Structure formats: structure tokens, C-alpha cells
C-alpha angles and dihedrals in degrees: 000000000000119000123196131024122297099345120167086273093057110155091356100112100162133054090241091054092050093049093047094049099044095040105036112016113025100075100038118118121254125248107195100190096173127033142126103231119135118257088202091060089050092050093047091043091228116214117207118227095213143353093264089059091050095043111030108034097090110357110123091182090064093041092055092049093048092050089049087057092054096256109160115245090245087070094042107047100343138092099290116123120268090249092053090051092048092048090052090051093046092049090053095048099087089059091058094085108150093013117116088228088073092056096039092049094051095042089054093047091049100044100039103027105025094238112146098173130087123273116235140130088280094056098035095102093048092049094045093053094043092051093044091054093045094047089058090065115104093235093058098077120109093272092050091051090051092048096048089048091058095236112173101176134018122189110196126198113254137179118231089244093055116116093220087213094146092050088055092049093048092048089055094047107097092186093070115064100187114099111232108194132179121243121205115244110173098172094129090059093047100046096064094167093061118108114269097027094137092049090050091052088055092050092047090049091053090051090050093045095239144084116263104212102147143013095272092053089049089057091048091050093049091049090052092048091050088056088051092050092046092055087056095053103269114158101157141060130196134200132189112209126173095214142351118273139158119189112154105201105165130244095283092058091045089052092051092050091047092054092048090052092049089054092050094245122150117258129214117236088251092054092047095048092044092055093043093049093052092047093047091049090052091049093045091053090050091050090050092052092047098044092241123153115245115213119193116193105194137186115030122138102215127218097356090175108066090188092058091044092054093050101035109015126220126340092038094133094263100116123108143182119289126214123288115292125257103232094199100077091039090052090047091053093051091044093052090058093040092054088059091047087241102108104133128213100287136196117196121201128181125193090210112078089207086075095063095099092039092057092040090056095042097054090058090063094068106039096099124116139197138197092279092047112040119211116281113192108239096001090163113046139190104226125236119277101289137215107317089023102052090100131111094269094035093055093044092051094046092051094042090052093044089051091052096046104032140358114304089189090068095049115127091217135204136008128177099225082194142135092209127094089207095060098085087098085077086077089057089048091051094047092051091050091047093051090044090055093048090049090052091052088056094042091052093049093248095121132022120256090253102153095188093056094039093047090051091052092048093050095042096050091043096050124330099066092056091045091054096039096054094034096237 
């Protein structure tokens, strides 16, 4: 058994786990196929002035924890100095027992700054000075952090109206080996009842070089922008949806809802869902034709605190889990695309961990192939434990359930879903948990001690499955 905190055998509590991690998973490159980092900051090779800047600028995980510790908003997202914010975070850290933030924080300090102690109010000054000194080094810019993390591919999150200028610059830069690819995120076109929809249609039209006056011209504009993204290496889309729905309404109903939204008129739930269903079906067909991966992130309740939303806006750390999904409309949506032989490679995520078995059972309904569409192992995936679930227990449970309902060996593994360039250690965290789980299966007599088979699973789930699945 491990003794001490975060040794090199962290989370590897069997001999099999240790051998699998150190031999098959530890040194593999990282494919981060969904994240929210800035391509501009990669291009400019941003250097952070201090650890607060690197950690606390846009991390809603940390903001939530600080607020839960009674830290005033001034020291969370307000005008307090970077040192004051860091001190507040450090003082909170000992209370984070059982929270993945505790592990992430210390993995980042250990891997990037060489600090093997424990962050607290007592050690805040030591850590601040150590990080400040280290961040002044030339290799500690954004590009250096990516290189030392072994990141092979990054897929950012990009709006259809984005110019992708920094992706183009990075693609032409022979000095930077990591691929930085755009990923298609058309949420602003889908959520037609959100404020600013008409303004967004104007911006999207300008990007597409056309006027968007009706639903059909919207589809034409989106198709053109998908071509633009594809020429710049895009192979994946992503959608954020609060719940599952399926309400085919026809093009006429979608057009009527679109015009009401342009005029700023309120829509009924039926009108909204009818429009969204027709648009999602169009997009799904396009993804199927292009060979893109469709990712559906389901289940968040956004901006639960109206007071915080009014003062800060979205992404303030005030989102939460929604209720369990209804699998019936989600299955109907997938089936509608499958009947047309246009169901794309699809990854389904739910923010509610109670949906693990539901998604594990649903993906098995659409794995079949035919002569025109050869078999693809794991074509339909349950996504990695997401957001509130990317914790030790959340990842274990997601993988245990996936193993029991599908094929864990075909799983495409981890993604950061992060805005931080220090968060690549989450892949290490995931790989240790994966190898720990595989070791447990052997320890409990649930799987033979077949190192060749186990090593293949560890390596595939850590890296190779994603590489094959996305075609990188």
C-alpha cells in the first residue's frame, strides 16, 4: 500500500496498476480533443506574471470552492491583487479534502514547479515565490507548458463566425509541433431564444459572406462555414444542451420560429424545440457526410444564481446539474440520423452521474454497421466523466459502469474541458485512475493477469483510441 501523499505510486494501489501505468500509459502523448483554451494565447506564447494569473483568471472550479469558503467576491473575480487572491485560495486548500481540486492543484505544483509539499496558508509565501521565479523562465510560456506536457493535439472550442486566424498562423508555424485544431460549437445558432440572437445572425452572415434572412439561408451559411472549418482541420463538433428533446416540426415551423426570434418575440417551448430539432438534424447529417465527430454535452442548468449572472454574466461558476436525462428523445434523435445512414461518430456526455448506465446502454443501440458503412469499434461513445464528475470517484464510477454496459477497451478516454494551460495533469490523473481500476479487476479475480491485453487497454484508452477515432 502507498504511504505518503502523492508519491510516484499515487492512486496505483496494486502491483498490476503500477506496472500498467509506468509501462504502458505514463509516457504516451496527450490528445486533448475538447477544451476551452485560447488559440491566440498559444500563438502569442503568453507568459503568466504569477501563479494567480495562471490559476484564477478563468477557473470556475476554483471560484466555486473559494466562495464556499466565504472568500469575498473581490478576492475571487474582483479587484483584489493577484497575491490576495492566491492567498485566499491557498488558505482554503486544506479544506478541500476529497475534492479533485486538491489533487489537481498539487499535481500542477509538482509537475510544473517542482513543489512536493502541501499548499496552505502556511506555505503560501513559499509557493508564490517559487512559482513567480519559475514563471520567469523562457520555457514556462504557454507553448512551453504544452510541450512539457506532451500534448500532441489540441481541439479548441470555436464559434462558426470565428475567423480562425490563430489556427491558421499556428498551422503555418513549423517551430511548434502540437496540432491546434478548431472544433465547431454552433450553440449561438441553436439557442434562438438567447439575448442577441438577431445580432449574432448578422455577424454569422458577415462571416459567411451572405445575408441570413430565413432558415434556409441560415443552413446555407452554416454549411459554408463548416467547409471553412474543415479546410482548417476541423473534425469535431460540440453542443451544449440543457436536456434531451426531439420534436421534428418541419422546415415551415422552423422558419416561423426563426422569424419570431429575429423580431425579438417570445417563443413557446414547442416552437423553440421544433426549430432546434430541425437544426440539429441538419447539423447531424452534415457531420455524418463529413466524417466529423458529434459531441453532445447534456444536462447543465445554467446561471442558477440570477444575481451573479446580472453582475458577472455567464461562466461565473454558478451552473449545476440538471435532472436525469430522458433517453427516449435522445434515442429518437440518434435513430432519425441512423435511418438515413447519416449518424456520425457521436460522444454523449451527461452532467448527472445517474445517467451513466443510461448512456452506457443507449450507445449499444447504434453500434451496428453495414456494407456501405464498415464497422468502427466504439462508433458511439459515452464521454468521460464530465465537469462535476471528473473526480476520483466520478471517473471510477463512469468507467466501471461503461465496462459493465459496453466495451471499456474502446473508450476514447480523457479530455481537459478546461481553460487552463496547467490542467494537462488531469490526463495523468485519469490514467492513474484507469490503471488503478484495471489493477483492481485483476486483484478481485474479475480479469486474468494478462499483461499484453491489459497493457493494450491501458494504452488505447489513454491515447490510441482517441487518435484513431478522430483520425489524428
